[in-house]
Every structure is written in structure tokens, then in C-alpha cells.
Short mmCIF file of C-alpha atoms in Angstrom, two decimals:
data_model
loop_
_atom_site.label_atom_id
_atom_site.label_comp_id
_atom_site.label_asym_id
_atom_site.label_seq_id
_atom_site.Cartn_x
_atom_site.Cartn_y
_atom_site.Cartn_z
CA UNK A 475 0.00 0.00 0.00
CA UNK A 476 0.71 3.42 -0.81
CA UNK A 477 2.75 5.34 2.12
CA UNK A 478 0.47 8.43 1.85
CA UNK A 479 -2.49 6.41 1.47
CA UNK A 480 -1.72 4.27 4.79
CA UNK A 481 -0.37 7.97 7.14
CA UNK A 482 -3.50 9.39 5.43
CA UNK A 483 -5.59 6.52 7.14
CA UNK A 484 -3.91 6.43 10.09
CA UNK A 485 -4.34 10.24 10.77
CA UNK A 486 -8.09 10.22 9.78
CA UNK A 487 -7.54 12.77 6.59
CA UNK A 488 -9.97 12.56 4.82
CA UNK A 489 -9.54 15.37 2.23
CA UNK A 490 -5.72 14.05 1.35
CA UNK A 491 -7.04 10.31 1.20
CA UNK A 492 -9.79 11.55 -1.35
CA UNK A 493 -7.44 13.51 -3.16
CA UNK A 494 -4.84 10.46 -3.32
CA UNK A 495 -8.22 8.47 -4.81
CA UNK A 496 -8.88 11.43 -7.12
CA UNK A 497 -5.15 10.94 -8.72
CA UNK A 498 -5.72 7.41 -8.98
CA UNK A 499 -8.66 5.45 -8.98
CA UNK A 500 -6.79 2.40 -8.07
CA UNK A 501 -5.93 3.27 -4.71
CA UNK A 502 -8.83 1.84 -3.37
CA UNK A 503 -7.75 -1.41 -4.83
CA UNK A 504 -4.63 -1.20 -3.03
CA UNK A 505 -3.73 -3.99 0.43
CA UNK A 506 -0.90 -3.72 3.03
CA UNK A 507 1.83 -5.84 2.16
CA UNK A 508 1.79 -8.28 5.48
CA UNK A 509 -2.31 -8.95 6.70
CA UNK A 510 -3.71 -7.90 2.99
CA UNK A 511 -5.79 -5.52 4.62
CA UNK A 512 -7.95 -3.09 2.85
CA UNK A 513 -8.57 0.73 3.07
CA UNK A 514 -11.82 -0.34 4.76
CA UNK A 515 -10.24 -2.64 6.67
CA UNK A 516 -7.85 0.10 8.25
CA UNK A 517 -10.60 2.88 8.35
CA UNK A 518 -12.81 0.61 10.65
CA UNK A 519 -9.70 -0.64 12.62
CA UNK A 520 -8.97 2.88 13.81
CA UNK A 521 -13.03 3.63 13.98
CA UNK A 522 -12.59 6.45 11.83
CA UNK A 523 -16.06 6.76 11.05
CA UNK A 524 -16.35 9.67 8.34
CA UNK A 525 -13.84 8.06 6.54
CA UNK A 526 -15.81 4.79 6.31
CA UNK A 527 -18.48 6.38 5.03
CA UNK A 528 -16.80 8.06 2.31
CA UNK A 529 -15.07 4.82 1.45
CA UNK A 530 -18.17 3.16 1.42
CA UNK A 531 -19.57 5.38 -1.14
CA UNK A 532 -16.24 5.33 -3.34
CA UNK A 533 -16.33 1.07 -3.02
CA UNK A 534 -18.79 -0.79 -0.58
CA UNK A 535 -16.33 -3.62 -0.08
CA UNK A 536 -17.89 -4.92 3.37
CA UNK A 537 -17.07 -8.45 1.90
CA UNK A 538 -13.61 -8.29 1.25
CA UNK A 539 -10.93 -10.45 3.44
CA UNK A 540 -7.97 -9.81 4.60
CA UNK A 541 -5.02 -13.03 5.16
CA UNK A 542 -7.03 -14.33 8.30
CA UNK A 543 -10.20 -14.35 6.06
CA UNK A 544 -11.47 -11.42 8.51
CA UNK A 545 -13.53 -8.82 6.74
CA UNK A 546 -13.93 -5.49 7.51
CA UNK A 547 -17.09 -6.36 10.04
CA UNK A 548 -14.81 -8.89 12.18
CA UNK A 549 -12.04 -5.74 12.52
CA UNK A 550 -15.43 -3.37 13.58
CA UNK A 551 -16.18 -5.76 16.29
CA UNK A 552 -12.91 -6.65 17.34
CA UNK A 553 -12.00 -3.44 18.03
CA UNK A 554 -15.66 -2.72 19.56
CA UNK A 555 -16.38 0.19 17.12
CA UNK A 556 -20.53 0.46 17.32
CA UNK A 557 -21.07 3.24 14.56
CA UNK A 558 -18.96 1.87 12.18
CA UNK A 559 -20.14 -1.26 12.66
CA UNK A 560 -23.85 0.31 12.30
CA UNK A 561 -22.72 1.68 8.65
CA UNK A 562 -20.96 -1.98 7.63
CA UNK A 563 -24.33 -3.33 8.34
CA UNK A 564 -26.35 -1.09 6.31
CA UNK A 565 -24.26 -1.66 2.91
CA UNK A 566 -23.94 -5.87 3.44
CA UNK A 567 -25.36 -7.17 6.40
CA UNK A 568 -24.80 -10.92 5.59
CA UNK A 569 -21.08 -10.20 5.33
CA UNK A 570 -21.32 -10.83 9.05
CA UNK A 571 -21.63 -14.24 8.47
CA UNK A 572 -18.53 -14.81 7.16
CA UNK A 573 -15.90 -17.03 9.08
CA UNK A 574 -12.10 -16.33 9.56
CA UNK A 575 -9.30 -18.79 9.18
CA UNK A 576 -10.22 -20.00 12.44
CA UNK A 577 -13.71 -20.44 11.89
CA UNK A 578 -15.26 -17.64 14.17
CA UNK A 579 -17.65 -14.91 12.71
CA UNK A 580 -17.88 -10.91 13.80
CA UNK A 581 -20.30 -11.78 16.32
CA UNK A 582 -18.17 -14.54 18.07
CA UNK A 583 -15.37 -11.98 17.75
CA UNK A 584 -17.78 -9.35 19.57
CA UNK A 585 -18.53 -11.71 22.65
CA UNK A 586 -15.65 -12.65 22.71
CA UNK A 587 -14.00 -9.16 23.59
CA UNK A 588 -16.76 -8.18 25.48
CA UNK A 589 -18.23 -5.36 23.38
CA UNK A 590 -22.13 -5.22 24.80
CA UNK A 591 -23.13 -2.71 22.77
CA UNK A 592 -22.17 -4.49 19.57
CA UNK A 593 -23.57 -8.01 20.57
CA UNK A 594 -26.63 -6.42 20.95
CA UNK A 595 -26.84 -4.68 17.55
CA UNK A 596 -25.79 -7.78 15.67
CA UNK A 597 -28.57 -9.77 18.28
CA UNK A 598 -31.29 -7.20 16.68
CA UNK A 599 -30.15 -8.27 13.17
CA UNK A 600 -33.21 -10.30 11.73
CA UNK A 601 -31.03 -12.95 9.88
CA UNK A 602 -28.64 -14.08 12.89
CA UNK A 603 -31.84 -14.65 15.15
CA UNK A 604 -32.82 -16.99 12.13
CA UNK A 605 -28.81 -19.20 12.18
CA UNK A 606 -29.60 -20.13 15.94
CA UNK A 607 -29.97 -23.74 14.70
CA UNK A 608 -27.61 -23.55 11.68
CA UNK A 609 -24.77 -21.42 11.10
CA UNK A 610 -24.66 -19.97 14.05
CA UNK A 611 -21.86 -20.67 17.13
CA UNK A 612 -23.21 -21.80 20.48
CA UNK A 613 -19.72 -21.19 22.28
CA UNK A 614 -20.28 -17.96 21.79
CA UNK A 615 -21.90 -18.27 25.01
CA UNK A 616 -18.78 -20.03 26.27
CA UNK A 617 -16.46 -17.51 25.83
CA UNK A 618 -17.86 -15.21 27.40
CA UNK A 619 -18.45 -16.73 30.00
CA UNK A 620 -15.21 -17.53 30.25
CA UNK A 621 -13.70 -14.23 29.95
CA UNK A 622 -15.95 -12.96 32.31
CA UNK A 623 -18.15 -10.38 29.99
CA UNK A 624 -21.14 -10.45 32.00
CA UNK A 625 -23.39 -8.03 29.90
CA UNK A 626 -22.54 -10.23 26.93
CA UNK A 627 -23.79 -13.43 29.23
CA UNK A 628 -26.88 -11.53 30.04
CA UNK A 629 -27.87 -10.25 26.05
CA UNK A 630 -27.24 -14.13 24.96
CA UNK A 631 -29.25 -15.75 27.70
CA UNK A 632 -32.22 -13.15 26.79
CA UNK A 633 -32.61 -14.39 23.20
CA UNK A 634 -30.85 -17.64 23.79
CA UNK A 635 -31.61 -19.64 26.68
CA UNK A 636 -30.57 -22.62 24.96
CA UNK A 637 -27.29 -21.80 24.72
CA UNK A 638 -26.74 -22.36 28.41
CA UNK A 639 -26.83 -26.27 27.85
CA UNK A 640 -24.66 -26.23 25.13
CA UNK A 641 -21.07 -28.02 25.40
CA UNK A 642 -17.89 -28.01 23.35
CA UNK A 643 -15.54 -29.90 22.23
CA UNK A 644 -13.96 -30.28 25.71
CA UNK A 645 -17.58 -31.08 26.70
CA UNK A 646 -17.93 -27.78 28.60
CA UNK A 647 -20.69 -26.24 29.29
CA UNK A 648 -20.86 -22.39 29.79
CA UNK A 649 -20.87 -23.26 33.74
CA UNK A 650 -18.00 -25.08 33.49
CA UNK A 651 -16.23 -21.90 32.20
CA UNK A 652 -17.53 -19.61 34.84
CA UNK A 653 -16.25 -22.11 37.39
CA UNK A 654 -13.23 -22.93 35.59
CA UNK A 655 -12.47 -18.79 35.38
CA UNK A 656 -13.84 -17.92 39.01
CA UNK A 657 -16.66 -15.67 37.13
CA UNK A 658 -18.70 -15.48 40.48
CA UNK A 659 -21.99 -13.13 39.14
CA UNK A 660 -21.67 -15.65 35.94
CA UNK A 661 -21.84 -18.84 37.82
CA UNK A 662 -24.54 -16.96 39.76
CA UNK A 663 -26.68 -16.43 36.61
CA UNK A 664 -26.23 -19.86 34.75
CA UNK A 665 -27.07 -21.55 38.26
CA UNK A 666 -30.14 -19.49 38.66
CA UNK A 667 -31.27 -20.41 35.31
CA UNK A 668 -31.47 -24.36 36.21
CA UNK A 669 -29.32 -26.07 39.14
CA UNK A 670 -29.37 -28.93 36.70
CA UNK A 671 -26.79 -27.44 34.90
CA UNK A 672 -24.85 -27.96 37.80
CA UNK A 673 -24.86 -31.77 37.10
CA UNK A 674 -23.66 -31.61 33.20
CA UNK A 675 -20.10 -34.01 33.11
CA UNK A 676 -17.19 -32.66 30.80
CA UNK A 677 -15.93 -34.59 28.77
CA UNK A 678 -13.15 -35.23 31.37
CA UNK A 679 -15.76 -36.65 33.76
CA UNK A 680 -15.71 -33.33 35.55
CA UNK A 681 -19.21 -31.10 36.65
CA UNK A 682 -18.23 -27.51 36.79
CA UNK A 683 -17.72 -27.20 40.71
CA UNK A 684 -15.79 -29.97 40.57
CA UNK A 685 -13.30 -27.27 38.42
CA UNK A 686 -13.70 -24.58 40.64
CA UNK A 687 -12.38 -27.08 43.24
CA UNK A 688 -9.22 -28.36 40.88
CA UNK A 689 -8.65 -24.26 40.46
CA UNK A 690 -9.07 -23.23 44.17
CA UNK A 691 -11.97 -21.05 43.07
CA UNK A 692 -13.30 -21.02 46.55
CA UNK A 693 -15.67 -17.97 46.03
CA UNK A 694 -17.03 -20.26 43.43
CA UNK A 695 -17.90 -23.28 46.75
CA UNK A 696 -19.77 -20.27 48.81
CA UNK A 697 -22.27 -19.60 45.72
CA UNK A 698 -22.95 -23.26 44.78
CA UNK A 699 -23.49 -23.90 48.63
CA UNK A 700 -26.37 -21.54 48.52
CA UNK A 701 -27.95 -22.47 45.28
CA UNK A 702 -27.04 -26.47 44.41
CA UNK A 703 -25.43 -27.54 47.90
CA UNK A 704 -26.30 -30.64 46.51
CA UNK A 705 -23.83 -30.42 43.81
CA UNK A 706 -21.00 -31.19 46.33
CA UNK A 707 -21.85 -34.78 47.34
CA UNK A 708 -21.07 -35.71 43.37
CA UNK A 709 -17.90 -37.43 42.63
CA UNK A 710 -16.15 -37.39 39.13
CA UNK A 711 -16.08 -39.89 36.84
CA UNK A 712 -12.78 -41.30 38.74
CA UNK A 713 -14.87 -41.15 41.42
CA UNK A 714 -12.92 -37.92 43.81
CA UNK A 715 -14.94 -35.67 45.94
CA UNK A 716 -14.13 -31.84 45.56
CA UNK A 717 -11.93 -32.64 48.80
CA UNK A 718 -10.03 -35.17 46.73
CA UNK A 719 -9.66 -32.38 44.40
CA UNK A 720 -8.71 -29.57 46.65
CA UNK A 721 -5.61 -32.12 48.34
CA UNK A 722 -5.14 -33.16 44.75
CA UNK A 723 -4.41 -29.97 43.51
CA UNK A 724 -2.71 -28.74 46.67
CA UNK A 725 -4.96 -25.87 47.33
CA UNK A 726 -4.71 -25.72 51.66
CA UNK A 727 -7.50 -22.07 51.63
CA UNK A 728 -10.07 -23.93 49.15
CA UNK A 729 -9.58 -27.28 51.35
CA UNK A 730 -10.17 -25.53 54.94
CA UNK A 731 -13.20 -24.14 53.23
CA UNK A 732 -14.33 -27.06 52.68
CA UNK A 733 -13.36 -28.75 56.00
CA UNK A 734 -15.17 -25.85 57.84
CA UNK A 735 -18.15 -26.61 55.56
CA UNK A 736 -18.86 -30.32 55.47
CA UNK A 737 -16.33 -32.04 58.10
CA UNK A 738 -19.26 -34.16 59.24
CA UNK A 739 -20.40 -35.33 56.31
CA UNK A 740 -19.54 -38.60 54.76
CA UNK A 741 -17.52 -36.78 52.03
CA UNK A 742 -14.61 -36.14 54.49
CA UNK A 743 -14.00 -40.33 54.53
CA UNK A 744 -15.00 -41.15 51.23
CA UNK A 745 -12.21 -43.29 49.31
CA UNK A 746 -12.21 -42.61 45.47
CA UNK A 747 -12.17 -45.45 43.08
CA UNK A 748 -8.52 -46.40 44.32
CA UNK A 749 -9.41 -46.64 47.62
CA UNK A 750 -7.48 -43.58 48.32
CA UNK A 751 -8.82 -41.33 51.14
CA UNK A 752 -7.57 -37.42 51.99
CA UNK A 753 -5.04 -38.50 53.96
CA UNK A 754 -3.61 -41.00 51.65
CA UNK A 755 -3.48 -37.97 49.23
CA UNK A 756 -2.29 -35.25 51.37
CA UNK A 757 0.56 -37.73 52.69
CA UNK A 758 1.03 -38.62 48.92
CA UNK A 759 1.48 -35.30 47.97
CA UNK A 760 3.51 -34.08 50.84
CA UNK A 761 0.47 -32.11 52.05
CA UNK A 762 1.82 -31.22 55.46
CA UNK A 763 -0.94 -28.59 56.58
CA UNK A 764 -3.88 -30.55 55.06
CA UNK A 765 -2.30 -33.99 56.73
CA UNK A 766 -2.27 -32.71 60.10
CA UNK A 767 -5.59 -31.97 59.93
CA UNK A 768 -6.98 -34.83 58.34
CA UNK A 769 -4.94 -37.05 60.82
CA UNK A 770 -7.01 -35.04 63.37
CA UNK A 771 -10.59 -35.67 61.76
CA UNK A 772 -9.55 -39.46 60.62
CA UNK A 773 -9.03 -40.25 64.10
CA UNK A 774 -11.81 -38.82 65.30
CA UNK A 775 -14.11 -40.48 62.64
CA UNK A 776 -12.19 -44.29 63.49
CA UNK A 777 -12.19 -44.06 66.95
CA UNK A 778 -15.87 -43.18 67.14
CA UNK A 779 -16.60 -46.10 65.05
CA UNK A 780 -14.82 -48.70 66.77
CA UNK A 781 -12.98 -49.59 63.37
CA UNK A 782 -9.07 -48.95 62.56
CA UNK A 783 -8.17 -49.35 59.14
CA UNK A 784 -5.02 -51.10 59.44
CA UNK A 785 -3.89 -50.47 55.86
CA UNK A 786 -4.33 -46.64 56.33
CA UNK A 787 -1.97 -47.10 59.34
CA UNK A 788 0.66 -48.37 57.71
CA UNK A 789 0.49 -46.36 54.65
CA UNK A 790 1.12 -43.68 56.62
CA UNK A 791 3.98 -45.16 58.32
CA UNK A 792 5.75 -46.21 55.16
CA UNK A 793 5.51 -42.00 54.55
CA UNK A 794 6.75 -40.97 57.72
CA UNK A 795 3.47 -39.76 58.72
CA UNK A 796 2.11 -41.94 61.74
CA UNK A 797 -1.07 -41.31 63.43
CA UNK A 798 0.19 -40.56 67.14
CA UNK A 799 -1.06 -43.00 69.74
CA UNK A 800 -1.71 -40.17 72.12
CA UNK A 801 -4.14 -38.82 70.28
CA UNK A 802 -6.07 -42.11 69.47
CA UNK A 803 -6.50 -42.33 72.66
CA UNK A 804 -7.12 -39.27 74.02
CA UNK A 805 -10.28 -39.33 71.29
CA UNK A 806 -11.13 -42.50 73.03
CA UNK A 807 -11.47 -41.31 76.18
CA UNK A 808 -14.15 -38.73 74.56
CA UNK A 809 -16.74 -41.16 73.98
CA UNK A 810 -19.33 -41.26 75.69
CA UNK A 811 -19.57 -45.06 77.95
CA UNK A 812 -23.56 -46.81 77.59
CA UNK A 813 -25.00 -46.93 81.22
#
């Protein structure tokens, strides 16, 4: 591309850039040497809207693709530039459904940066209301979700409800991206929706708190414990509580939440499909702080029912980490005796 035609872009002149197109008509034919981009393409990248609209008029090439097979509309809502998007629109609006090299339209590209303003424009657009069922990305959903773009979650959910069951190709759901991310208000609104998509498996065997607890999102526990509590007594696929997880994974805060939450429950004992418990984990995994106070709870829970798991004991032993005597028996002495 022409040096004066690209600083005459770049500065927003219009009068020099139609005089350059005045000289030669070809100008407007002309692409940057690297991305291939057009004079529309640059014009709506800096959101130079007067200058869009006189290139418009000059050559209305909303269609046209750069290397990454991104038109002019994908750079609009990259960039999160409403009125020239607006104008783009106007001249071609089913250049919006155009993919890029990677398969992703403007309106994936708008969600996925977060624009609100944009996502609802294109949502009032007639034509992408009608690709819902073909054409038309459900992960749009996903990734914002994921990237935490709130308004975006909110403008989908209103026309899409749908799209909240949705998985993909990891088997994700939107959930399991606002728990995987630690997108509290999301995870509020998907949960709020239906609890039952509390109880979707990845394709990993994971449900989305399950993620939260494998990422220590322990704001993530306190909003799930008020909406589907229910959702913690669900193992994974490999059959691990979210307090296999949180030892696992070596996250102490998320793991005292959880102690502090459910220590009396049968989750604190419950062996995964191994026969693993915490403590075999958290001496496993060299888990001092959680090991001293699962050695605490596991005798507590053994000497109240009159059973020692001999195998535990000497698991622990091989490890260096032996359940002291002391305490075994000072639990004992705790009990209550039958009259």
C-alpha cells in the first residue's frame, strides 16, 4: 500500500485520502503488504467513522478479506467500534456471516472481547436470530463466559436460553467456564437459570464445581453452597470428591473451606475409586498442613466407630506420617460409655 495512502488513514484525513483516490482510482484497490488488509479494513480498525463512510460510497467492499479471512465487520467488532459497525451493516449485512481462518464470525469476535453494545446490535439483526440452529456458534456463550463479559452473558441468555446447555468440544458447558475462570456473578446467573446445569459431566468426567475445586476457586464453593449444595456430594467420573480435588491440587485455603463446611459429612472419609482417602493424598502429595488436619478428623471419625483401618496405618507409616497414639486415645477417652 501506498505510504500516503496508509499515514493518510492512520491520521483520519480525509480530504488528502480523497485527493490520493482522485489521482488514482486504483488506490482503493490497493492492500498492506503483510495482513492484505484493505482501506476499509484500516478505516474501521482505527473507527474512523467519516472516513468509512466516504469509502463506502467510493467502493462498498464490506465483503472483502484480509489473510485471516477477517472482513472489515470482524475488525469493527474486534476493536468494539458500534457506529462503524452500524454503517458496515447497512451496505452488506450478511457479510457478518462470514468465518475467519479459524472459523469464528464478527459476532463470536464481539462476545468474545466483550463489546455489549455491539452483541446487541448484531442480536437485533433479523437474519442471525434466524442461524440459531444452523450457522450460528453456540460457544459464543462459552467464551464469554469464560472471559468474564457479564453483559454479553446476560444479552445471549435473553434471546438464547438454549445456549446455556450447550457443550464443546472439551464437553464444557458455559458453567464449566464460569467455574473454571472464578466468574462469580456468571456462575450466579447460569445456576439461577437451572441447578441442573450444575450436574452436566465434561468430557473429562468433571461437573463444573468440581473445576472450581481443581482451580481453588473457593468464592465459586460459597455460591454453589447456597444455590445447588447438593452439587458437592457428586464425585467425578474417577470417582474424587471436591476434597479429593482440593488435596489433589494442593490448594490448603479452598480445602479448609471445605473442612469448615462439610467435616461431618460422609464426604470427608469417602475413598475414590482407588481406595485412596484425603489423607492417603495429602501424605502422597507431601500435604503437610492438610495432613495434620486430616490425621485429626480421621481419628476422630475411626475411633468413634470402633474400626481402625489397618492399611491406612501403615500407609502412613511407610511416609513418615504416623497417626500418634496419644491422640487415638485421648479421642477415646471422649466417647461417651452406655449406662
Amino acid at each position: 500500500m501506498d505510504p500516503r495512502l496508509l499515514e493518510a488513514i492512520a491520521r483520519n484525513d480525509k480530504n488528502t485520502f480523497i485527493n490520493l483516490v482522485q489521482e488514482n482510482e486504483n488506490f482503493l484497490e490497493q492492500r498492506t503488504d503483510g495482513s492484505r488488509s484493505t482501506v476499509l479494513h484500516l478505516a474501521t480498525r482505527f473507527g474512523h467513522v467519516k472516513l468509512v463512510m466516504e469509502i463506502l460510497k467510493l467502493r462498498p467492499m464490506v465483503a472483502a478479506e484480509n489473510n485471516k479471512l477477517e472482513t472489515p465487520l470482524h475488525e469493527a467488532c474486534i476493536r468494539g467500534h458500534t457506529e462503524v459497525l452500524k454503517l458496515l451493516l447497512e451496505h452488506n449485512p450478511w457479510a457478518a456471516c462470514k468465518l475467519n481462518a479459524d472459523n469464528q464470525s464478527a459476532f463470536f469476535m464481539a462476545c468474545s472481547h466483550g463489546h455489549v453494545d455491539l452483541v446487541k446490535l448484531l442480536l437485533n439483526q433479523s437474519w442471525l436470530v434466524g442461524l440459531e440452529d444452523e450457522g450460528f456458534d453456540p460457544t459464543c456463550l462459552h467464551v464469554a463466559a469464560s472471559r468474564g463479559h457479564t453483559g454479553v452473558v446476560r444479552e445471549l441468555l435473553n434471546v438464547f436460553p438454549d445456549l446455556a446447555w450447550k457443550v464443546d468440544k472439551n464437553g464444557y458447558s458455559p458453567l464449566h467456564h464460569a467455574c473454571n475462570s472464578g466468574n462469580l456473578e456468571i456462575t450466579r446467573i447460569l445456576l439461577k437459570l437451572s441447578t441442573d446445569l450444575a450436574l452436566q459431566f465434561s468430557s473429562t468426567g468433571h461437573m463444573p464445581l468440581h473445576l472450581a475445586a481443581m482451580n481453588a476457586k473457593t468464592e465459586i464453593f460459597e455460591e454453589f453452597e447456597q444455590i445447588a449444595p447438593i452439587s458437592f456430594h457428586h464425585l467425578t467420573r474417577q470417582g474424587e470428591t471436591v476434597f479429593h480435588l482440593t488435596v489433589k491440587y494442593k490448594h490448603y485455603e479452598a480445602f479448609i473451606w471445605l473442612v469448615g463446611a462439610f467435616h461431618n459429612t460422609d464426604l470427608f472419609h469417602h475413598p475414590d475409586q482407588c481406595g485412596n482417602t484425603l489423607l492417603h493424598l495429602a501424605v502422597s502429595r507431601g500435604c503437610s498442613q492438610n495432613g495434620e488436619i486430616l490425621q485429626q478428623r480421621t481419628v476422630k471419625h475411626y475411633t468413634r466407630h470402633c474400626t481402625w483401618p489397618q492399611d491406612l496405618e501403615i500407609s502412613i507409616g511407610h511416609r513418615n506420617f504416623k497417626l500418634c497414639p496419644d491422640m487415638v486415645a485421648a479421642e477415646n477417652s471422649k466417647l461417651e460409655t452406655p449406662s
